[in-house]
PDB file of C-alpha atoms in Angstrom:
ATOM      1  CA  ASN A   1     -12.128  -6.376  15.791  1.00 67.00           C
ATOM      2  CA  ALA A   2      -8.411  -5.660  16.151  1.00 77.00           C
ATOM      3  CA  GLY A   3      -7.896  -5.535  12.351  1.00 91.00           C
ATOM      4  CA  VAL A   4      -4.359  -6.350  11.177  1.00 94.00           C
ATOM      5  CA  THR A   5      -1.872  -6.831  14.000  1.00 95.00           C
ATOM      6  CA  GLN A   6       1.873  -6.838  13.440  1.00 96.00           C
ATOM      7  CA  THR A   7       4.530  -7.778  15.969  1.00 95.00           C
ATOM      8  CA  PRO A   8       7.074  -6.653  16.921  1.00 96.00           C
ATOM      9  CA  LYS A   9       6.897  -2.907  16.263  1.00 94.00           C
ATOM     10  CA  PHE A  10      10.672  -2.510  16.371  1.00 95.00           C
ATOM     11  CA  GLN A  11      13.518  -4.980  15.934  1.00 96.00           C
ATOM     12  CA  VAL A  12      17.302  -4.756  15.650  1.00 97.00           C
ATOM     13  CA  LEU A  13      19.191  -7.705  14.211  1.00 96.00           C
ATOM     14  CA  LYS A  14      22.788  -8.501  13.479  1.00 97.00           C
ATOM     15  CA  THR A  15      23.779  -9.624  10.003  1.00 97.00           C
ATOM     16  CA  GLY A  16      23.117 -13.333   9.594  1.00 97.00           C
ATOM     17  CA  GLN A  17      20.506 -13.616  12.318  1.00 97.00           C
ATOM     18  CA  SER A  18      17.084 -15.003  11.538  1.00 96.00           C
ATOM     19  CA  MET A  19      13.708 -13.826  12.724  1.00 95.00           C
ATOM     20  CA  THR A  20      10.006 -13.948  11.966  1.00 97.00           C
ATOM     21  CA  LEU A  21       7.739 -10.963  11.634  1.00 97.00           C
ATOM     22  CA  GLN A  22       4.239 -11.845  12.728  1.00 97.00           C
ATOM     23  CA  CYS A  23       1.008 -10.742  11.079  1.00 97.00           C
ATOM     24  CA  ALA A  24      -2.494 -11.696  12.149  1.00 97.00           C
ATOM     25  CA  GLN A  25      -5.916 -10.526  11.034  1.00 96.00           C
ATOM     26  CA  ASP A  26      -9.278 -11.216  12.620  1.00 94.00           C
ATOM     27  CA  MET A  27     -11.504 -10.183   9.684  1.00 91.00           C
ATOM     28  CA  ASN A  28     -11.555 -13.593   7.945  1.00 90.00           C
ATOM     29  CA  HIS A  29      -9.776 -12.060   4.956  1.00 90.00           C
ATOM     30  CA  GLU A  30      -8.620 -14.402   2.213  1.00 90.00           C
ATOM     31  CA  TYR A  31      -5.869 -12.222   0.853  1.00 90.00           C
ATOM     32  CA  MET A  32      -2.777 -11.258   2.859  1.00 93.00           C
ATOM     33  CA  SER A  33       0.441  -9.648   1.765  1.00 94.00           C
ATOM     34  CA  TRP A  34       3.762  -8.230   2.926  1.00 96.00           C
ATOM     35  CA  TYR A  35       5.263  -4.955   1.705  1.00 95.00           C
ATOM     36  CA  ARG A  36       8.502  -3.217   2.549  1.00 96.00           C
ATOM     37  CA  GLN A  37       8.713   0.569   2.573  1.00 93.00           C
ATOM     38  CA  ASP A  38      11.978   2.332   1.788  1.00 92.00           C
ATOM     39  CA  PRO A  39      12.535   6.081   1.397  1.00 85.00           C
ATOM     40  CA  GLY A  40      11.863   7.274  -2.142  1.00 82.00           C
ATOM     41  CA  MET A  41      10.721   3.834  -3.292  1.00 84.00           C
ATOM     42  CA  GLY A  42       7.189   3.593  -1.963  1.00 87.00           C
ATOM     43  CA  LEU A  43       5.918   0.176  -0.943  1.00 91.00           C
ATOM     44  CA  ARG A  44       7.138  -2.918  -2.723  1.00 92.00           C
ATOM     45  CA  LEU A  45       5.327  -6.234  -2.605  1.00 91.00           C
ATOM     46  CA  ILE A  46       7.398  -9.054  -1.085  1.00 95.00           C
ATOM     47  CA  HIS A  47       5.021 -12.041  -0.936  1.00 95.00           C
ATOM     48  CA  TYR A  48       1.296 -12.547  -0.944  1.00 93.00           C
ATOM     49  CA  SER A  49      -1.288 -15.226  -0.286  1.00 93.00           C
ATOM     50  CA  VAL A  50      -4.760 -15.670  -1.740  1.00 89.00           C
ATOM     51  CA  GLY A  51      -5.818 -18.205   0.865  1.00 90.00           C
ATOM     52  CA  ALA A  52      -4.609 -20.773   3.379  1.00 93.00           C
ATOM     53  CA  GLY A  53      -1.962 -23.028   1.859  1.00 94.00           C
ATOM     54  CA  ILE A  54      -1.341 -20.720  -1.124  1.00 93.00           C
ATOM     55  CA  THR A  55       1.521 -18.243  -1.395  1.00 95.00           C
ATOM     56  CA  ASP A  56       3.267 -16.464  -4.253  1.00 93.00           C
ATOM     57  CA  GLN A  57       6.114 -14.065  -4.856  1.00 93.00           C
ATOM     58  CA  GLY A  58       5.798 -10.331  -5.329  1.00 89.00           C
ATOM     59  CA  GLU A  59       8.300  -7.825  -6.689  1.00 88.00           C
ATOM     60  CA  VAL A  60      11.106  -8.339  -4.140  1.00 94.00           C
ATOM     61  CA  PRO A  61      10.885 -11.864  -2.661  1.00 96.00           C
ATOM     62  CA  ASN A  62      14.596 -12.699  -2.341  1.00 96.00           C
ATOM     63  CA  GLY A  63      15.730 -13.264   1.235  1.00 96.00           C
ATOM     64  CA  TYR A  64      12.214 -13.773   2.577  1.00 97.00           C
ATOM     65  CA  ASN A  65      10.011 -16.815   3.129  1.00 97.00           C
ATOM     66  CA  VAL A  66       6.314 -16.995   3.962  1.00 97.00           C
ATOM     67  CA  SER A  67       3.727 -19.619   4.803  1.00 96.00           C
ATOM     68  CA  ARG A  68      -0.039 -19.523   5.261  1.00 97.00           C
ATOM     69  CA  SER A  69      -1.155 -22.433   7.409  1.00 96.00           C
ATOM     70  CA  THR A  70      -4.257 -20.629   8.678  1.00 96.00           C
ATOM     71  CA  THR A  71      -6.512 -17.892   7.307  1.00 94.00           C
ATOM     72  CA  GLU A  72      -5.585 -15.607  10.194  1.00 96.00           C
ATOM     73  CA  ASP A  73      -1.777 -15.692  10.173  1.00 97.00           C
ATOM     74  CA  PHE A  74       0.838 -14.811   7.559  1.00 98.00           C
ATOM     75  CA  PRO A  75       4.356 -14.726   9.066  1.00 98.00           C
ATOM     76  CA  LEU A  76       7.346 -13.358   7.175  1.00 98.00           C
ATOM     77  CA  ARG A  77      10.676 -15.066   7.794  1.00 97.00           C
ATOM     78  CA  LEU A  78      14.137 -13.641   7.289  1.00 96.00           C
ATOM     79  CA  LEU A  79      16.475 -16.651   7.242  1.00 91.00           C
ATOM     80  CA  SER A  80      19.774 -14.728   7.256  1.00 96.00           C
ATOM     81  CA  ALA A  81      19.305 -11.016   7.736  1.00 96.00           C
ATOM     82  CA  ALA A  82      21.317  -8.555   5.638  1.00 97.00           C
ATOM     83  CA  PRO A  83      21.717  -4.761   6.002  1.00 96.00           C
ATOM     84  CA  SER A  84      19.788  -4.356   2.733  1.00 96.00           C
ATOM     85  CA  GLN A  85      16.738  -5.682   4.567  1.00 97.00           C
ATOM     86  CA  THR A  86      16.679  -2.674   6.879  1.00 97.00           C
ATOM     87  CA  SER A  87      13.235  -1.267   6.188  1.00 97.00           C
ATOM     88  CA  VAL A  88       9.722  -0.765   7.488  1.00 95.00           C
ATOM     89  CA  TYR A  89       7.549  -3.796   6.841  1.00 97.00           C
ATOM     90  CA  PHE A  90       3.784  -3.664   6.424  1.00 95.00           C
ATOM     91  CA  CYS A  91       1.314  -6.491   6.378  1.00 95.00           C
ATOM     92  CA  ALA A  92      -1.996  -5.954   4.572  1.00 93.00           C
ATOM     93  CA  SER A  93      -5.141  -7.965   4.025  1.00 92.00           C
ATOM     94  CA  SER A  94      -8.346  -7.763   2.032  1.00 87.00           C
ATOM     95  CA  GLN A  95     -11.612  -9.613   2.001  1.00 81.00           C
ATOM     96  CA  ASP A  96     -11.947 -11.703  -1.121  1.00 65.00           C
ATOM     97  CA  SER A  97      -9.104 -12.062  -3.553  1.00 56.00           C
ATOM     98  CA  ARG A  98     -11.225 -13.685  -6.255  1.00 58.00           C
ATOM     99  CA  LYS A  99     -13.814 -10.956  -6.617  1.00 56.00           C
ATOM    100  CA  ARG A 100     -13.715  -9.262  -9.982  1.00 51.00           C
ATOM    101  CA  ASP A 101     -15.637  -6.281  -8.700  1.00 54.00           C
ATOM    102  CA  ALA A 102     -13.354  -4.367  -6.378  1.00 53.00           C
ATOM    103  CA  THR A 103     -15.986  -1.746  -5.606  1.00 54.00           C
ATOM    104  CA  ASN A 104     -16.180  -2.650  -1.951  1.00 58.00           C
ATOM    105  CA  GLU A 105     -12.679  -4.028  -1.536  1.00 66.00           C
ATOM    106  CA  LYS A 106      -9.761  -2.332   0.061  1.00 78.00           C
ATOM    107  CA  LEU A 107      -6.498  -3.283   1.695  1.00 85.00           C
ATOM    108  CA  PHE A 108      -6.309  -3.049   5.462  1.00 89.00           C
ATOM    109  CA  PHE A 109      -2.796  -2.290   6.688  1.00 91.00           C
ATOM    110  CA  GLY A 110      -1.070  -3.075   9.955  1.00 92.00           C
ATOM    111  CA  SER A 111       0.900  -0.378  11.766  1.00 91.00           C
ATOM    112  CA  GLY A 112       4.256  -1.678  10.579  1.00 93.00           C
ATOM    113  CA  THR A 113       7.469  -3.223  11.900  1.00 95.00           C
ATOM    114  CA  GLN A 114      10.627  -1.125  11.810  1.00 95.00           C
ATOM    115  CA  LEU A 115      13.585  -3.470  11.248  1.00 97.00           C
ATOM    116  CA  SER A 116      17.246  -2.516  11.434  1.00 97.00           C
ATOM    117  CA  VAL A 117      19.978  -4.955  10.411  1.00 97.00           C
ATOM    118  CA  LEU A 118      23.451  -4.023  11.603  1.00 96.00           C
TER     119      LEU A 118
ATOM    120  CA  ALA B   1       4.167  -4.679 -16.449  1.00 72.00           C
ATOM    121  CA  GLN B   2       2.266  -2.213 -14.347  1.00 79.00           C
ATOM    122  CA  SER B   3       3.933   0.828 -12.865  1.00 86.00           C
ATOM    123  CA  VAL B   4       3.033   4.077 -11.184  1.00 91.00           C
ATOM    124  CA  THR B   5       4.891   7.370 -11.325  1.00 94.00           C
ATOM    125  CA  GLN B   6       4.261  10.104  -8.800  1.00 95.00           C
ATOM    126  CA  LEU B   7       5.667  13.464  -9.828  1.00 92.00           C
ATOM    127  CA  GLY B   8       7.256  15.337  -6.944  1.00 91.00           C
ATOM    128  CA  SER B   9       8.484  13.641  -3.802  1.00 92.00           C
ATOM    129  CA  HIS B  10       7.483  16.731  -1.794  1.00 95.00           C
ATOM    130  CA  VAL B  11       4.655  19.204  -2.356  1.00 97.00           C
ATOM    131  CA  SER B  12       4.228  22.279  -0.167  1.00 97.00           C
ATOM    132  CA  VAL B  13       1.031  24.342  -0.060  1.00 97.00           C
ATOM    133  CA  SER B  14      -0.399  27.032   2.166  1.00 97.00           C
ATOM    134  CA  GLU B  15      -3.390  26.282   4.340  1.00 97.00           C
ATOM    135  CA  GLY B  16      -6.516  26.959   2.284  1.00 97.00           C
ATOM    136  CA  ALA B  17      -4.762  26.512  -1.055  1.00 97.00           C
ATOM    137  CA  LEU B  18      -5.505  23.911  -3.711  1.00 97.00           C
ATOM    138  CA  VAL B  19      -3.821  20.535  -3.296  1.00 97.00           C
ATOM    139  CA  LEU B  20      -2.736  18.749  -6.488  1.00 98.00           C
ATOM    140  CA  LEU B  21      -0.764  15.507  -6.280  1.00 98.00           C
ATOM    141  CA  ARG B  22       0.134  13.933  -9.604  1.00 97.00           C
ATOM    142  CA  CYS B  23       0.016  10.264 -10.558  1.00 96.00           C
ATOM    143  CA  ASN B  24       0.567   8.602 -13.923  1.00 95.00           C
ATOM    144  CA  TYR B  25       0.183   4.895 -14.474  1.00 92.00           C
ATOM    145  CA  SER B  26       1.252   2.304 -16.966  1.00 88.00           C
ATOM    146  CA  SER B  27      -0.875  -0.763 -17.470  1.00 76.00           C
ATOM    147  CA  SER B  28      -1.498  -3.055 -20.408  1.00 70.00           C
ATOM    148  CA  VAL B  29      -5.022  -3.837 -19.253  1.00 70.00           C
ATOM    149  CA  PRO B  30      -7.775  -1.686 -17.721  1.00 70.00           C
ATOM    150  CA  PRO B  31      -6.573  -0.840 -14.253  1.00 81.00           C
ATOM    151  CA  TYR B  32      -7.954  -0.203 -10.844  1.00 87.00           C
ATOM    152  CA  LEU B  33      -6.370   2.907  -9.331  1.00 90.00           C
ATOM    153  CA  PHE B  34      -6.036   3.920  -5.716  1.00 92.00           C
ATOM    154  CA  TRP B  35      -4.838   6.714  -3.496  1.00 95.00           C
ATOM    155  CA  TYR B  36      -3.676   5.865   0.012  1.00 94.00           C
ATOM    156  CA  VAL B  37      -2.570   8.217   2.803  1.00 95.00           C
ATOM    157  CA  GLN B  38      -0.007   7.515   5.495  1.00 92.00           C
ATOM    158  CA  TYR B  39       0.144   9.625   8.631  1.00 91.00           C
ATOM    159  CA  PRO B  40       3.373   9.564  10.679  1.00 86.00           C
ATOM    160  CA  ASN B  41       4.119   6.211  12.305  1.00 80.00           C
ATOM    161  CA  GLN B  42       0.951   4.635  10.962  1.00 83.00           C
ATOM    162  CA  GLY B  43      -0.054   2.200   8.268  1.00 85.00           C
ATOM    163  CA  LEU B  44      -1.758   3.227   5.052  1.00 89.00           C
ATOM    164  CA  GLN B  45      -5.413   4.178   4.788  1.00 90.00           C
ATOM    165  CA  LEU B  46      -7.507   4.168   1.629  1.00 91.00           C
ATOM    166  CA  LEU B  47      -8.522   7.648   0.440  1.00 94.00           C
ATOM    167  CA  LEU B  48     -10.342   6.651  -2.726  1.00 92.00           C
ATOM    168  CA  LYS B  49     -10.295   4.251  -5.646  1.00 89.00           C
ATOM    169  CA  TYR B  50     -11.311   4.018  -9.278  1.00 88.00           C
ATOM    170  CA  THR B  51     -12.834   0.741 -10.456  1.00 80.00           C
ATOM    171  CA  SER B  52     -14.106   1.622 -13.944  1.00 75.00           C
ATOM    172  CA  ALA B  53     -17.328   3.274 -12.822  1.00 73.00           C
ATOM    173  CA  ALA B  54     -17.414   7.107 -12.717  1.00 81.00           C
ATOM    174  CA  THR B  55     -14.186   8.732 -13.856  1.00 87.00           C
ATOM    175  CA  LEU B  56     -14.395  11.372 -11.102  1.00 93.00           C
ATOM    176  CA  VAL B  57     -13.986   9.629  -7.782  1.00 92.00           C
ATOM    177  CA  LYS B  58     -14.736  11.254  -4.451  1.00 93.00           C
ATOM    178  CA  GLY B  59     -12.957  10.053  -1.352  1.00 92.00           C
ATOM    179  CA  ILE B  60     -12.692  10.825   2.302  1.00 91.00           C
ATOM    180  CA  ASN B  61     -11.625  14.127   3.854  1.00 92.00           C
ATOM    181  CA  GLY B  62     -12.676  16.160   0.798  1.00 95.00           C
ATOM    182  CA  PHE B  63     -10.228  14.564  -1.638  1.00 96.00           C
ATOM    183  CA  GLU B  64     -11.148  13.550  -5.166  1.00 96.00           C
ATOM    184  CA  ALA B  65      -9.345  12.179  -8.213  1.00 96.00           C
ATOM    185  CA  GLU B  66     -10.135  12.029 -11.907  1.00 93.00           C
ATOM    186  CA  PHE B  67      -9.264   9.086 -14.145  1.00 92.00           C
ATOM    187  CA  LYS B  68      -8.090  10.286 -17.567  1.00 91.00           C
ATOM    188  CA  LYS B  69      -7.402   7.363 -19.860  1.00 88.00           C
ATOM    189  CA  SER B  70      -6.005   9.533 -22.673  1.00 89.00           C
ATOM    190  CA  GLU B  71      -3.409  10.970 -20.295  1.00 91.00           C
ATOM    191  CA  THR B  72      -2.964   7.752 -18.232  1.00 91.00           C
ATOM    192  CA  SER B  73      -3.332   9.937 -15.172  1.00 93.00           C
ATOM    193  CA  PHE B  74      -5.134   9.785 -11.840  1.00 95.00           C
ATOM    194  CA  HIS B  75      -4.275  13.050 -10.094  1.00 97.00           C
ATOM    195  CA  LEU B  76      -5.477  13.715  -6.530  1.00 97.00           C
ATOM    196  CA  THR B  77      -6.970  17.102  -5.658  1.00 97.00           C
ATOM    197  CA  LYS B  78      -8.512  18.935  -2.726  1.00 97.00           C
ATOM    198  CA  PRO B  79      -9.870  22.476  -3.084  1.00 97.00           C
ATOM    199  CA  SER B  80      -8.632  23.767   0.273  1.00 97.00           C
ATOM    200  CA  ALA B  81      -5.768  22.285   2.276  1.00 97.00           C
ATOM    201  CA  HIS B  82      -5.995  21.824   6.032  1.00 96.00           C
ATOM    202  CA  MET B  83      -3.082  21.425   8.403  1.00 96.00           C
ATOM    203  CA  SER B  84      -4.350  17.925   9.166  1.00 95.00           C
ATOM    204  CA  ASP B  85      -3.761  16.916   5.508  1.00 96.00           C
ATOM    205  CA  ALA B  86      -0.009  16.884   6.058  1.00 96.00           C
ATOM    206  CA  ALA B  87       0.989  13.281   5.354  1.00 96.00           C
ATOM    207  CA  GLU B  88       2.502  11.046   2.710  1.00 95.00           C
ATOM    208  CA  TYR B  89       0.271  10.076  -0.203  1.00 97.00           C
ATOM    209  CA  PHE B  90       0.677   6.997  -2.354  1.00 95.00           C
ATOM    210  CA  CYS B  91      -0.869   6.253  -5.722  1.00 95.00           C
ATOM    211  CA  ALA B  92      -1.305   2.567  -6.567  1.00 93.00           C
ATOM    212  CA  VAL B  93      -2.471   0.438  -9.491  1.00 90.00           C
ATOM    213  CA  SER B  94      -3.759  -3.081  -9.853  1.00 84.00           C
ATOM    214  CA  GLU B  95      -5.140  -5.143 -12.695  1.00 70.00           C
ATOM    215  CA  MET B  96      -8.840  -5.943 -12.739  1.00 61.00           C
ATOM    216  CA  ASP B  97      -8.319  -9.685 -12.543  1.00 61.00           C
ATOM    217  CA  SER B  98      -5.997  -9.387  -9.557  1.00 66.00           C
ATOM    218  CA  SER B  99      -7.385  -6.376  -7.782  1.00 62.00           C
ATOM    219  CA  TYR B 100      -5.734  -7.286  -4.496  1.00 72.00           C
ATOM    220  CA  LYS B 101      -2.133  -7.006  -5.819  1.00 79.00           C
ATOM    221  CA  LEU B 102      -1.287  -3.339  -5.622  1.00 85.00           C
ATOM    222  CA  ILE B 103       1.782  -1.737  -7.165  1.00 87.00           C
ATOM    223  CA  PHE B 104       2.604   1.520  -5.364  1.00 91.00           C
ATOM    224  CA  GLY B 105       4.245   4.715  -6.490  1.00 93.00           C
ATOM    225  CA  SER B 106       7.169   6.207  -4.589  1.00 93.00           C
ATOM    226  CA  GLY B 107       4.958   8.564  -2.622  1.00 94.00           C
ATOM    227  CA  THR B 108       4.514  12.325  -2.272  1.00 96.00           C
ATOM    228  CA  ARG B 109       4.914  14.054   1.053  1.00 95.00           C
ATOM    229  CA  LEU B 110       2.428  16.903   1.441  1.00 97.00           C
ATOM    230  CA  LEU B 111       3.517  19.808   3.630  1.00 97.00           C
ATOM    231  CA  VAL B 112       0.893  22.383   4.666  1.00 97.00           C
ATOM    232  CA  ARG B 113       2.157  25.813   5.709  1.00 96.00           C
ATOM    233  CA  PRO B 114       0.124  27.921   8.159  1.00 94.00           C
TER     234      PRO B 114
END
């Protein structure tokens, strides 16, 4: 198993450009999410999905779109990049979002995408 | 709303010394609590988690954390620091009915001096 795969690892954009950050997992996980990591602010939840066809907003959704057409993929789209979106982006997944017993659950993280918007 | 506060953005200890990383949470319902570690240029890895079973939780690499409801705390400890423990540590909270949605603290960078 490859786990959670994010591409690209690095990206530089100009203000106003659009792009899609890719995230794929091969563990048949129901739950997938996107976080951004900024110095001194930890990780903040952007969007998440509890299954194919279902998405919802996290703490900081503005400027980002997501879709979940398959269980495996959860792309994050920046429609018009802004310098404030310069950050490291992490995708994460976990097995079963509806379980009430989280004893054996954990989030699996990708290795991140470092995005700079000039 | 849930929140997590990690006291100290940087903690420096000598090799062999006690590691104590502090985490306080705010939640209106019984929470699940987590500690994650991030090594340079990597994603986050789960160290340990509390899910309302034993209040003292043991994790990987010799770390443990104790849930104290009266203090709303979930501090991370390790009796003896190793150089390989140098990393950034994140405390996180989620609600029991949405255990997959984690809210993270701002992180504490652990430095280990030889």
